[in-house]
Short mmCIF file of C-alpha atoms in Angstrom, two decimals:
data_model
loop_
_atom_site.label_atom_id
_atom_site.label_comp_id
_atom_site.label_asym_id
_atom_site.label_seq_id
_atom_site.Cartn_x
_atom_site.Cartn_y
_atom_site.Cartn_z
CA MET A 1435 -14.00 9.11 -30.06
CA PHE A 1436 -11.58 9.46 -27.33
CA MET A 1437 -9.05 6.20 -27.19
CA PRO A 1438 -5.91 5.87 -25.09
CA TYR A 1439 -2.94 4.18 -27.05
CA SER A 1440 0.77 5.18 -24.99
CA THR A 1441 2.24 7.18 -22.52
CA ASP A 1442 5.78 8.33 -22.32
CA GLU A 1443 6.00 5.41 -19.31
CA HIS A 1444 4.94 2.80 -22.19
CA ASP A 1445 8.85 1.55 -24.30
CA GLY A 1446 6.47 -0.53 -26.50
CA GLU A 1447 8.10 -3.78 -24.77
CA ILE A 1448 5.80 -6.26 -22.86
CA GLY A 1449 6.44 -8.68 -20.34
CA ILE A 1450 5.30 -12.34 -19.81
CA ILE A 1451 2.44 -11.91 -17.96
CA SER A 1452 0.81 -9.31 -20.07
CA VAL A 1453 1.65 -11.56 -22.81
CA SER A 1454 -0.29 -14.29 -21.22
CA ILE A 1455 -3.17 -12.12 -19.83
CA ILE A 1456 -4.00 -10.81 -23.59
CA THR A 1457 -3.38 -14.34 -25.25
CA ILE A 1458 -6.00 -16.10 -23.07
CA CYS A 1459 -8.78 -13.15 -23.17
CA VAL A 1460 -8.21 -13.85 -27.18
CA ILE A 1461 -8.68 -17.09 -27.05
CA VAL A 1462 -11.67 -17.46 -24.40
CA PHE A 1463 -13.28 -14.76 -26.26
CA SER A 1464 -12.67 -16.83 -29.85
CA ILE A 1465 -14.07 -19.83 -28.57
CA ILE A 1466 -16.68 -18.52 -26.28
CA TYR A 1467 -17.84 -16.02 -29.91
CA PHE A 1468 -17.76 -18.32 -32.47
CA ASN A 1469 -19.67 -21.15 -30.65
CA ASP A 1470 -22.22 -19.30 -29.37
CA VAL A 1471 -22.73 -17.37 -32.67
CA GLU A 1472 -24.01 -20.61 -34.22
CA ILE A 1473 -25.98 -21.14 -30.85
CA ARG A 1474 -28.05 -18.34 -30.86
CA ARG A 1475 -28.58 -18.57 -34.54
CA GLN A 1476 -29.78 -21.92 -33.85
CA MET A 1477 -31.68 -20.15 -31.01
CA ARG A 1478 -33.27 -17.71 -33.38
CA ASP A 1479 -35.05 -20.28 -35.78
CA VAL A 1480 -36.46 -22.53 -32.97
CA ASN A 1481 -37.69 -19.09 -31.68
CA ARG A 1482 -39.42 -17.66 -35.17
CA GLU A 1483 -40.96 -21.51 -35.24
CA LEU A 1484 -42.49 -21.47 -32.08
CA ILE A 1485 -44.33 -17.86 -32.60
CA GLN A 1486 -45.15 -19.31 -36.11
CA ILE A 1487 -46.74 -21.99 -34.35
CA THR A 1488 -47.98 -20.33 -32.03
CA TYR A 1489 -50.08 -17.78 -34.14
CA ASN A 1490 -51.16 -19.70 -36.88
CA PRO A 1491 -54.70 -20.91 -36.90
CA ASP A 1492 -53.64 -24.45 -38.44
CA SER A 1493 -51.64 -25.41 -35.81
CA ASN A 1494 -52.90 -23.65 -32.86
CA PRO A 1495 -56.91 -24.72 -32.18
CA SER A 1496 -56.81 -21.57 -29.62
CA ILE A 1497 -56.97 -18.75 -32.46
CA VAL A 1498 -58.84 -20.59 -34.42
CA GLN A 1499 -61.50 -20.88 -31.49
CA GLU A 1500 -61.02 -16.53 -30.37
CA MET A 1501 -61.30 -15.51 -34.02
CA PHE A 1502 -64.87 -18.27 -35.09
CA GLY A 1503 -65.94 -19.26 -31.71
CA LEU A 1504 -65.85 -22.71 -32.49
CA GLU A 1505 -64.67 -25.48 -30.11
CA GLU A 1506 -61.23 -27.09 -29.39
CA THR A 1507 -60.45 -30.36 -30.50
CA LYS A 1508 -58.44 -32.68 -27.89
CA ASP A 1509 -56.25 -33.99 -29.68
CA LYS A 1510 -55.67 -30.28 -32.07
CA ARG A 1511 -54.80 -29.22 -28.28
CA ASP A 1512 -52.39 -32.18 -27.55
CA ARG A 1513 -50.40 -31.54 -30.37
CA PHE A 1514 -50.27 -28.03 -29.94
CA VAL A 1515 -48.97 -28.09 -26.52
CA HIS A 1516 -46.44 -30.75 -27.55
CA GLN A 1517 -45.08 -29.26 -30.20
CA ARG A 1518 -44.39 -25.92 -28.25
CA ASP A 1519 -42.85 -27.98 -25.34
CA SER A 1520 -40.60 -29.32 -27.39
CA LEU A 1521 -39.74 -26.37 -29.26
CA LYS A 1522 -39.36 -24.79 -25.61
CA SER A 1523 -37.11 -27.67 -24.23
CA VAL A 1524 -34.43 -26.77 -27.59
CA LEU A 1525 -34.26 -23.62 -26.81
CA THR A 1526 -33.33 -24.58 -23.05
CA GLU A 1527 -30.98 -27.17 -24.23
CA LEU A 1528 -29.16 -24.90 -26.79
CA GLY A 1529 -29.15 -22.10 -23.80
CA GLU A 1530 -27.15 -24.06 -21.81
CA LYS A 1531 -24.60 -24.89 -24.54
CA GLN A 1532 -23.68 -21.55 -24.89
CA LEU A 1533 -20.12 -20.53 -23.39
CA LEU A 1534 -20.18 -16.98 -22.12
CA PRO A 1535 -22.45 -17.49 -19.11
CA ARG A 1536 -20.10 -20.67 -17.75
CA PHE A 1537 -17.61 -17.56 -17.73
CA ALA A 1538 -19.61 -15.07 -16.14
CA PHE A 1539 -19.98 -14.13 -12.50
CA ILE A 1540 -23.82 -14.78 -11.50
CA PRO A 1541 -24.25 -12.98 -7.60
CA GLU A 1542 -26.36 -15.59 -6.57
CA GLU A 1543 -25.02 -18.49 -7.80
CA LYS A 1544 -22.09 -17.03 -5.52
CA SER A 1545 -19.05 -19.02 -7.66
CA LEU A 1546 -15.89 -18.08 -6.35
CA ALA A 1547 -14.42 -19.72 -9.55
CA GLN A 1548 -16.50 -17.88 -12.07
CA ILE A 1549 -15.09 -14.62 -10.20
CA PHE A 1550 -11.69 -15.51 -11.76
CA LEU A 1551 -13.17 -16.63 -14.93
CA SER A 1552 -14.97 -13.99 -15.74
CA MET A 1553 -11.80 -12.12 -15.96
CA PHE A 1554 -10.72 -13.87 -19.42
CA ALA A 1555 -14.05 -13.18 -20.59
CA HIS A 1556 -15.61 -10.11 -23.19
CA ALA A 1557 -18.95 -9.97 -24.55
CA SER A 1558 -18.12 -8.51 -27.71
CA TRP A 1559 -15.32 -7.56 -30.44
CA PHE A 1560 -15.57 -3.99 -28.99
CA HIS A 1561 -15.59 -5.16 -25.31
CA LEU A 1562 -12.58 -7.05 -25.98
CA LEU A 1563 -10.40 -4.50 -27.85
CA GLY A 1564 -11.34 -1.71 -25.39
CA ASN A 1565 -10.01 -3.57 -22.38
CA MET A 1566 -6.99 -4.84 -24.62
CA LEU A 1567 -6.04 -1.12 -25.19
CA PHE A 1568 -5.92 -0.03 -21.83
CA PHE A 1569 -4.42 -2.83 -20.54
CA TYR A 1570 -1.44 -2.52 -22.65
CA VAL A 1571 -1.23 1.22 -21.93
CA CYS A 1572 -1.28 0.92 -18.38
CA GLY A 1573 -0.95 -2.59 -17.51
CA VAL A 1574 2.07 -3.55 -18.81
CA VAL A 1575 4.01 -0.45 -17.83
CA MET A 1576 2.92 -1.74 -13.88
CA GLU A 1577 4.12 -5.36 -14.63
CA LYS A 1578 7.38 -3.77 -14.84
CA TYR A 1579 6.95 -1.43 -12.19
CA TRP A 1580 5.73 -4.84 -9.74
CA GLY A 1581 7.73 -7.59 -11.75
CA HIS A 1582 5.41 -9.91 -12.80
CA LEU A 1583 4.15 -12.63 -9.73
CA ARG A 1584 3.75 -8.90 -7.86
CA PHE A 1585 1.75 -7.63 -10.99
CA LEU A 1586 -0.17 -11.23 -11.53
CA MET A 1587 -1.49 -10.92 -7.91
CA VAL A 1588 -2.71 -7.24 -7.99
CA TYR A 1589 -4.11 -8.01 -11.15
CA LEU A 1590 -6.52 -10.76 -9.86
CA LEU A 1591 -6.91 -9.26 -6.66
CA SER A 1592 -8.10 -6.05 -8.60
CA GLY A 1593 -10.93 -8.31 -9.96
CA VAL A 1594 -11.57 -9.68 -6.89
CA GLY A 1595 -11.82 -5.71 -5.64
CA ALA A 1596 -13.96 -4.81 -8.37
CA VAL A 1597 -17.04 -7.85 -7.76
CA LEU A 1598 -16.95 -6.85 -3.92
CA VAL A 1599 -17.89 -3.39 -4.39
CA TYR A 1600 -20.13 -4.41 -7.32
CA LEU A 1601 -21.84 -7.11 -4.95
CA PHE A 1602 -21.53 -4.44 -1.80
CA GLN A 1603 -24.16 -1.54 -3.94
CA GLY A 1604 -26.42 -4.09 -4.97
CA ILE A 1605 -27.38 -5.64 -1.46
CA THR A 1606 -26.76 -2.23 -0.22
CA PHE A 1607 -28.48 0.23 -2.86
CA ALA A 1608 -30.26 -2.36 -5.54
CA SER A 1609 -34.06 -1.70 -4.57
CA THR A 1610 -35.05 -4.98 -6.80
CA SER A 1611 -33.32 -8.17 -7.10
CA ASP A 1612 -32.80 -8.30 -10.52
CA TRP A 1613 -29.18 -7.15 -10.56
CA ALA A 1614 -28.01 -10.53 -9.09
CA SER A 1615 -28.93 -12.82 -11.71
CA THR A 1616 -27.70 -10.39 -13.89
CA PRO A 1617 -24.34 -12.14 -14.80
CA LEU A 1618 -20.63 -10.19 -14.64
CA VAL A 1619 -18.42 -10.42 -17.58
CA GLY A 1620 -15.18 -8.97 -18.62
CA ALA A 1621 -11.78 -8.22 -17.00
CA SER A 1622 -12.36 -4.05 -16.80
CA GLY A 1623 -12.32 -4.61 -12.99
CA ALA A 1624 -8.97 -5.59 -13.18
CA ILE A 1625 -7.42 -3.44 -16.07
CA ALA A 1626 -9.05 -0.64 -13.88
CA GLY A 1627 -6.98 -1.84 -10.98
CA THR A 1628 -3.67 -1.37 -13.31
CA MET A 1629 -5.02 1.90 -14.62
CA GLY A 1630 -5.61 3.17 -10.33
CA ALA A 1631 -2.11 2.43 -9.73
CA MET A 1632 -0.28 3.63 -12.83
CA MET A 1633 -2.55 7.18 -11.79
CA VAL A 1634 -0.55 6.97 -7.90
CA ILE A 1635 2.74 6.04 -9.43
CA HIS A 1636 3.36 7.56 -12.61
CA PRO A 1637 0.87 10.81 -12.19
CA LYS A 1638 2.95 13.03 -14.28
CA SER A 1639 3.32 10.72 -17.42
CA LYS A 1640 1.61 12.07 -20.66
CA ILE A 1641 -1.05 9.77 -22.15
CA LYS A 1642 -1.47 9.95 -26.31
CA ILE A 1643 -4.95 9.93 -27.30
CA LEU A 1644 -6.53 8.73 -30.46
CA PHE A 1645 -9.53 10.70 -31.82
CA PHE A 1646 -11.48 9.92 -34.22
CA PHE A 1647 -14.85 11.10 -35.53
CA PHE A 1648 -16.01 9.49 -38.89
CA VAL A 1649 -13.06 10.13 -41.54
CA LEU A 1650 -11.34 12.83 -39.17
CA PHE A 1651 -8.38 11.29 -37.27
CA THR A 1652 -5.72 13.30 -34.58
CA THR A 1653 -3.87 13.00 -31.49
CA PHE A 1654 -2.84 15.37 -28.70
CA GLN A 1655 -1.24 14.66 -25.66
CA ILE A 1656 -2.71 14.71 -21.79
CA SER A 1657 -2.06 14.04 -18.04
CA LEU A 1658 -2.21 10.85 -17.41
CA PHE A 1659 -3.52 11.90 -13.76
CA ILE A 1660 -5.96 14.38 -15.72
CA TYR A 1661 -7.08 11.59 -18.09
CA LEU A 1662 -7.58 8.92 -15.85
CA GLY A 1663 -9.17 11.09 -13.18
CA PHE A 1664 -11.53 11.94 -15.33
CA TRP A 1665 -12.11 8.54 -16.22
CA ILE A 1666 -13.01 7.62 -12.20
CA PHE A 1667 -14.67 10.45 -11.76
CA THR A 1668 -17.25 9.48 -14.33
CA GLN A 1669 -17.52 5.71 -12.94
CA VAL A 1670 -18.41 6.91 -9.91
CA LEU A 1671 -20.91 9.22 -11.55
CA TYR A 1672 -22.52 6.31 -13.68
CA THR A 1673 -22.68 4.20 -10.23
CA LEU A 1674 -24.57 6.46 -8.52
CA MET A 1675 -26.89 7.41 -11.25
CA ASP A 1676 -27.89 3.63 -11.53
CA PRO A 1677 -28.41 2.61 -7.95
CA ASP A 1678 -30.37 -0.52 -9.49
CA MET A 1679 -27.70 -1.79 -11.83
CA SER A 1680 -29.98 -1.76 -14.40
CA SER A 1681 -28.37 -0.40 -17.01
CA GLY A 1682 -26.41 -3.15 -18.41
CA VAL A 1683 -22.71 -1.48 -17.37
CA ALA A 1684 -20.56 -2.70 -13.68
CA PHE A 1685 -19.69 0.93 -13.34
CA SER A 1686 -19.81 -0.25 -9.74
CA ALA A 1687 -16.73 -3.39 -10.49
CA HIS A 1688 -14.95 -0.46 -12.53
CA VAL A 1689 -14.58 1.82 -9.31
CA GLY A 1690 -13.68 -1.00 -7.01
CA GLY A 1691 -11.06 -2.22 -9.28
CA PHE A 1692 -9.85 1.51 -9.68
CA LEU A 1693 -9.54 1.30 -5.89
CA THR A 1694 -8.03 -1.56 -5.21
CA GLY A 1695 -5.13 -0.78 -7.67
CA VAL A 1696 -4.62 2.46 -5.75
CA LEU A 1697 -4.30 0.49 -2.49
CA PHE A 1698 -1.43 -1.56 -3.73
CA ALA A 1699 -0.07 1.35 -5.19
CA TYR A 1700 0.85 2.58 -2.24
CA LEU A 1701 0.94 -0.42 -0.47
CA LEU A 1702 3.87 -2.28 -2.44
CA LYS A 1703 7.03 -1.39 -3.42
CA GLY A 1704 7.94 -1.13 -7.15
CA ASP A 1705 10.38 -3.66 -8.36
CA GLU A 1706 13.65 -3.18 -11.03
CA LEU A 1707 12.24 -4.51 -14.57
CA LYS A 1708 13.42 -8.55 -14.12
CA PHE A 1709 13.04 -9.33 -18.27
CA ASP A 1710 15.67 -11.78 -19.63
CA PRO A 1711 17.67 -10.76 -21.41
CA GLN A 1712 18.08 -13.47 -23.93
CA SER A 1713 13.91 -13.41 -24.13
CA SER A 1714 11.81 -12.05 -26.64
CA PHE A 1715 10.56 -9.16 -24.00
CA SER A 1716 14.47 -7.81 -24.02
CA HIS A 1717 15.85 -4.43 -24.93
CA ALA A 1718 18.62 -5.79 -26.62
CA PRO A 1719 19.46 -4.36 -29.85
CA LYS A 1720 19.90 -6.13 -32.98
CA PRO A 1721 23.06 -6.66 -34.91
CA LYS A 1722 23.26 -4.90 -38.01
CA SER A 1723 25.85 -4.52 -40.20
CA ARG A 1724 29.05 -5.23 -38.93
CA VAL A 1725 27.47 -6.92 -35.84
CA ALA A 1726 26.14 -9.66 -37.82
CA MET A 1727 29.20 -10.11 -39.43
CA LEU A 1728 31.28 -10.95 -36.62
CA SER A 1729 28.37 -12.38 -35.28
CA SER A 1730 27.91 -15.11 -38.38
CA GLN A 1731 31.70 -15.71 -38.13
CA ARG A 1732 31.83 -16.46 -34.51
CA GLU A 1733 29.03 -19.07 -35.04
CA GLN A 1734 31.59 -20.92 -38.33
CA ILE A 1735 34.30 -20.79 -35.55
CA ASN A 1736 32.66 -22.31 -33.08
CA LYS A 1737 30.99 -25.02 -35.73
CA SER A 1738 34.84 -25.50 -37.17
CA GLY A 1739 36.20 -25.65 -33.69
CA GLN A 1740 39.23 -23.25 -34.88
CA GLN A 1741 38.24 -20.67 -32.22
CA SER A 1742 37.10 -20.72 -29.03
CA PRO A 1743 33.75 -18.24 -28.03
CA VAL A 1744 36.06 -16.29 -25.71
CA GLN A 1745 38.53 -15.51 -28.30
CA THR A 1746 35.94 -14.69 -31.25
CA ASN A 1747 33.85 -12.39 -28.22
CA SER A 1748 37.16 -10.50 -27.72
CA SER A 1749 37.73 -10.31 -31.31
CA LEU A 1750 33.95 -8.05 -31.49
CA LEU A 1751 34.85 -6.32 -28.63
CA SER A 1752 38.38 -5.13 -30.06
CA GLU A 1753 36.83 -4.26 -33.53
CA GLY A 1754 33.87 -2.27 -31.54
CA TRP A 1755 36.62 -0.46 -29.92
CA LEU A 1756 38.78 0.01 -32.63
CA ALA A 1757 35.89 1.15 -34.20
CA LEU A 1758 35.16 3.81 -32.03
CA LYS A 1759 38.36 5.39 -32.23
CA GLU A 1760 38.28 5.90 -35.83
CA ASP A 1761 35.01 7.61 -34.63
CA ARG A 1762 32.78 5.12 -36.13
CA LYS A 1763 29.87 5.93 -33.71
CA GLU A 1764 27.60 3.74 -35.14
CA ASP A 1765 29.38 0.29 -35.93
CA ALA A 1766 31.22 1.09 -32.62
CA SER A 1767 27.89 1.18 -30.57
CA GLU A 1768 27.01 -2.03 -31.79
CA CYS A 1769 29.72 -4.31 -31.92
CA ILE A 1770 31.00 -3.11 -28.30
CA LEU A 1771 27.04 -3.91 -26.58
CA ARG A 1772 26.54 -6.69 -28.62
CA GLY A 1773 30.26 -7.92 -27.67
CA ILE A 1774 29.60 -7.66 -23.91
CA GLU A 1775 25.77 -9.02 -24.16
CA LEU A 1776 27.64 -12.12 -25.24
CA ILE A 1777 30.25 -12.25 -22.33
CA MET A 1778 28.00 -11.41 -19.60
CA HIS A 1779 26.40 -14.60 -20.57
CA ASN A 1780 28.95 -16.07 -19.11
CA ALA A 1781 30.27 -13.72 -16.85
CA GLU A 1782 31.20 -15.51 -14.00
CA GLN A 1783 34.01 -17.27 -15.66
CA LYS A 1784 34.87 -13.65 -17.39
CA LYS A 1785 35.13 -10.94 -14.23
CA GLN A 1786 38.54 -9.18 -14.86
CA GLU A 1787 37.14 -9.47 -19.11
CA VAL A 1788 33.59 -7.73 -18.04
CA ALA A 1789 35.26 -4.99 -15.42
CA GLU A 1790 37.58 -4.00 -18.32
CA ASN A 1791 34.75 -3.40 -20.80
CA ILE A 1792 32.03 -1.78 -18.48
CA ASP A 1793 35.15 0.48 -17.39
CA LYS A 1794 35.80 1.65 -21.09
CA LEU A 1795 31.72 1.46 -21.67
CA PHE A 1796 31.66 4.14 -19.25
CA GLU A 1797 34.45 6.43 -19.98
CA SER A 1798 32.79 6.20 -23.76
CA LYS A 1799 29.37 6.46 -22.66
CA GLY A 1800 29.09 10.31 -24.29
CA LYS A 1801 30.53 8.60 -27.53
CA LEU A 1802 28.17 5.65 -27.74
CA THR A 1803 24.29 4.77 -28.59
CA ILE A 1804 23.37 2.78 -25.40
CA ASN A 1805 20.46 0.99 -24.34
CA GLY A 1806 19.99 2.01 -21.17
CA THR A 1807 17.52 -1.25 -20.18
CA GLN A 1808 19.99 -3.42 -21.60
CA VAL A 1809 22.70 -1.68 -19.30
CA TYR A 1810 19.96 -2.01 -16.31
CA GLN A 1811 20.05 -6.20 -16.92
CA TRP A 1812 23.82 -6.33 -16.84
CA ALA A 1813 24.40 -4.07 -13.43
CA LYS A 1814 21.51 -6.70 -11.89
CA LYS A 1815 23.12 -9.40 -12.89
CA LEU A 1816 26.65 -8.29 -11.57
CA GLN A 1817 25.34 -7.08 -8.95
CA LEU A 1818 24.55 -11.02 -8.58
CA LEU A 1819 27.95 -11.78 -9.03
CA ASN A 1820 29.50 -9.74 -6.38
CA MET A 1821 30.80 -7.23 -8.98
CA PRO A 1822 29.32 -3.82 -7.18
CA MET A 1823 31.68 -1.78 -8.31
CA SER A 1824 31.27 -2.72 -12.14
CA ALA A 1825 27.17 -2.58 -11.67
CA LEU A 1826 27.65 0.74 -9.96
CA ARG A 1827 29.01 1.90 -13.60
CA CYS A 1828 26.14 0.00 -15.42
CA PHE A 1829 23.52 1.87 -13.17
CA ASP A 1830 25.18 5.40 -13.90
CA ILE A 1831 25.64 4.66 -17.60
CA ALA A 1832 21.46 3.40 -17.74
CA ALA A 1833 20.69 6.61 -15.33
CA THR A 1834 21.48 8.92 -18.32
CA THR A 1835 20.68 6.41 -21.12
CA ALA A 1836 17.44 4.93 -20.23
CA SER A 1837 14.49 5.98 -22.70
CA GLY A 1838 11.48 5.90 -19.47
CA LEU A 1839 12.06 7.58 -15.94
CA HIS A 1840 10.62 4.52 -13.74
CA LEU A 1841 14.10 2.94 -15.19
CA LYS A 1842 16.11 5.60 -14.42
CA ILE A 1843 14.55 6.35 -11.29
CA ASN A 1844 15.23 2.84 -10.49
CA SER A 1845 18.78 2.82 -11.81
CA ARG A 1846 19.94 6.31 -9.87
CA TYR A 1847 18.17 4.68 -6.35
CA ALA A 1848 20.19 1.39 -6.78
CA ALA A 1849 23.13 3.62 -7.66
CA ALA A 1850 22.36 5.47 -4.38
CA LEU A 1851 22.32 2.11 -2.47
CA LEU A 1852 25.23 0.84 -4.21
CA ARG A 1853 27.53 3.58 -2.86
CA ASN A 1854 25.75 3.79 0.22
CA LYS A 1855 26.84 0.35 0.80
CA MET A 1856 30.51 0.81 -0.67
CA MET A 1857 30.68 4.18 1.36
CA ILE A 1858 32.11 5.62 -1.42
CA GLU A 1859 30.41 9.68 -3.18
CA TYR A 1860 27.68 10.11 -0.88
CA GLN A 1861 27.46 13.83 -2.38
CA LYS A 1862 26.73 11.84 -5.92
CA ALA A 1863 24.64 9.10 -4.10
CA GLU A 1864 22.75 12.27 -2.84
CA GLU A 1865 22.49 13.99 -5.60
CA ASP A 1866 20.65 11.06 -7.84
CA LEU A 1867 18.35 10.72 -4.05
CA ARG A 1868 17.32 14.38 -4.85
CA TRP A 1869 16.82 14.04 -8.50
CA ILE A 1870 14.62 11.62 -8.29
CA ILE A 1871 12.30 13.45 -5.50
CA ASP A 1872 12.19 16.12 -7.95
CA LYS A 1873 11.00 14.12 -10.74
CA ALA A 1874 8.76 11.99 -8.95
CA PRO A 1875 7.16 13.87 -5.90
CA ASP A 1876 4.53 12.00 -4.64
CA SER A 1877 5.68 8.16 -5.55
CA ILE A 1878 6.48 5.70 -3.44
CA PRO A 1879 10.50 5.86 -5.11
CA ALA A 1880 10.43 9.32 -3.46
CA ARG A 1881 9.70 8.23 -0.27
CA ASP A 1882 12.26 6.03 -0.49
CA ALA A 1883 14.89 8.07 -1.68
CA GLN A 1884 13.95 10.07 1.34
CA GLU A 1885 14.80 7.72 4.50
CA LEU A 1886 18.03 6.84 2.11
CA ILE A 1887 19.10 10.86 2.32
CA GLU A 1888 17.86 10.73 6.02
CA GLU A 1889 20.40 7.50 6.41
CA LEU A 1890 23.04 9.29 4.74
CA SER A 1891 22.93 11.83 6.64
CA ALA A 1892 22.98 10.31 10.23
#
């Protein structure tokens, strides 16, 4: 079996919307699963008893009449009918206690609420894990591209688009009305939307595939465009082969969600990363050795009141720049980035100190190990603080140190915008914009870059 598990656009971090959707899906499925497993067990017991009395001559007088030609007694017949109807009533009551049908979208019921509820319910563990794996590969990357709110909007609307295409197929092509009573469950349509969007935004990305067959496991890479292109081709093919929608899989919903995601990929401009540097989703490096020691000292000093936080941050930075002079690059990288991170928390009151250290960081970037995402976050904050030159320095650093193509593109485009605004270094701005066009020629950022080049040339 071939299963995707990562792409070169995926840096291992996920955002708050992605975490929330995964958490909700797992919780909802767990509640439904453990409730409905018990309900189905009870229904099997009742069904077994119903079959037993129906075909047992001791309880069903009709069986005796057919076998021996004996007349039914009214009392026996009444007892059998009462017992049979009671068991059927119990089956009906148990069926109403099942939770899964309440989260499913049933076309004939036309419930708008169930369209959204169905996006968070799954029919089996395999269904859940398969959906969450595709979501991890594609959805979380698109959250970073669009930002939290726009990503959530596209995710939900892709689910709605999936349902609309499913309804269109049923109304237009199904020869029977059975499809209208078949429950539609799962986030597959919404997740297909994130897959379609990613195929448009990151067509040249590589996707890592895990292949396993019994005890044989191996991995390989394939173009994201080829993998998702083949996947959607199969979904269209299955849809055409199943016009009556009797297979039990809503292939047309996958197609609808995918096409909705493709549409939004062209309509909605991408956004920069907007993760809180202090949140658990931040890419800030974890303190080690010397950094951990100095951070501990800082906490002790603050508690004792012997020294101000500013002095402690300065000590951390001084230690970092000294380590760089002594060619202790690992310690220098940890101390300097940690020190700047600390003063950035109160950058509005420390603009001069921030600007000086950002300049030194820019001059020393080739000697340090720098997390591009962390520096990109600083740049966005410095823009808000009206420190354009320091922000520009950070964007330039992020453009060369970021691990993902998307972040490099965002950094170069933001730097070009700043240079245009400050009317400096037009040649460097044009170089960055042409780099974007070269690396992602068919993307929305490339079109924006081309427009900005024309503005620079005007």
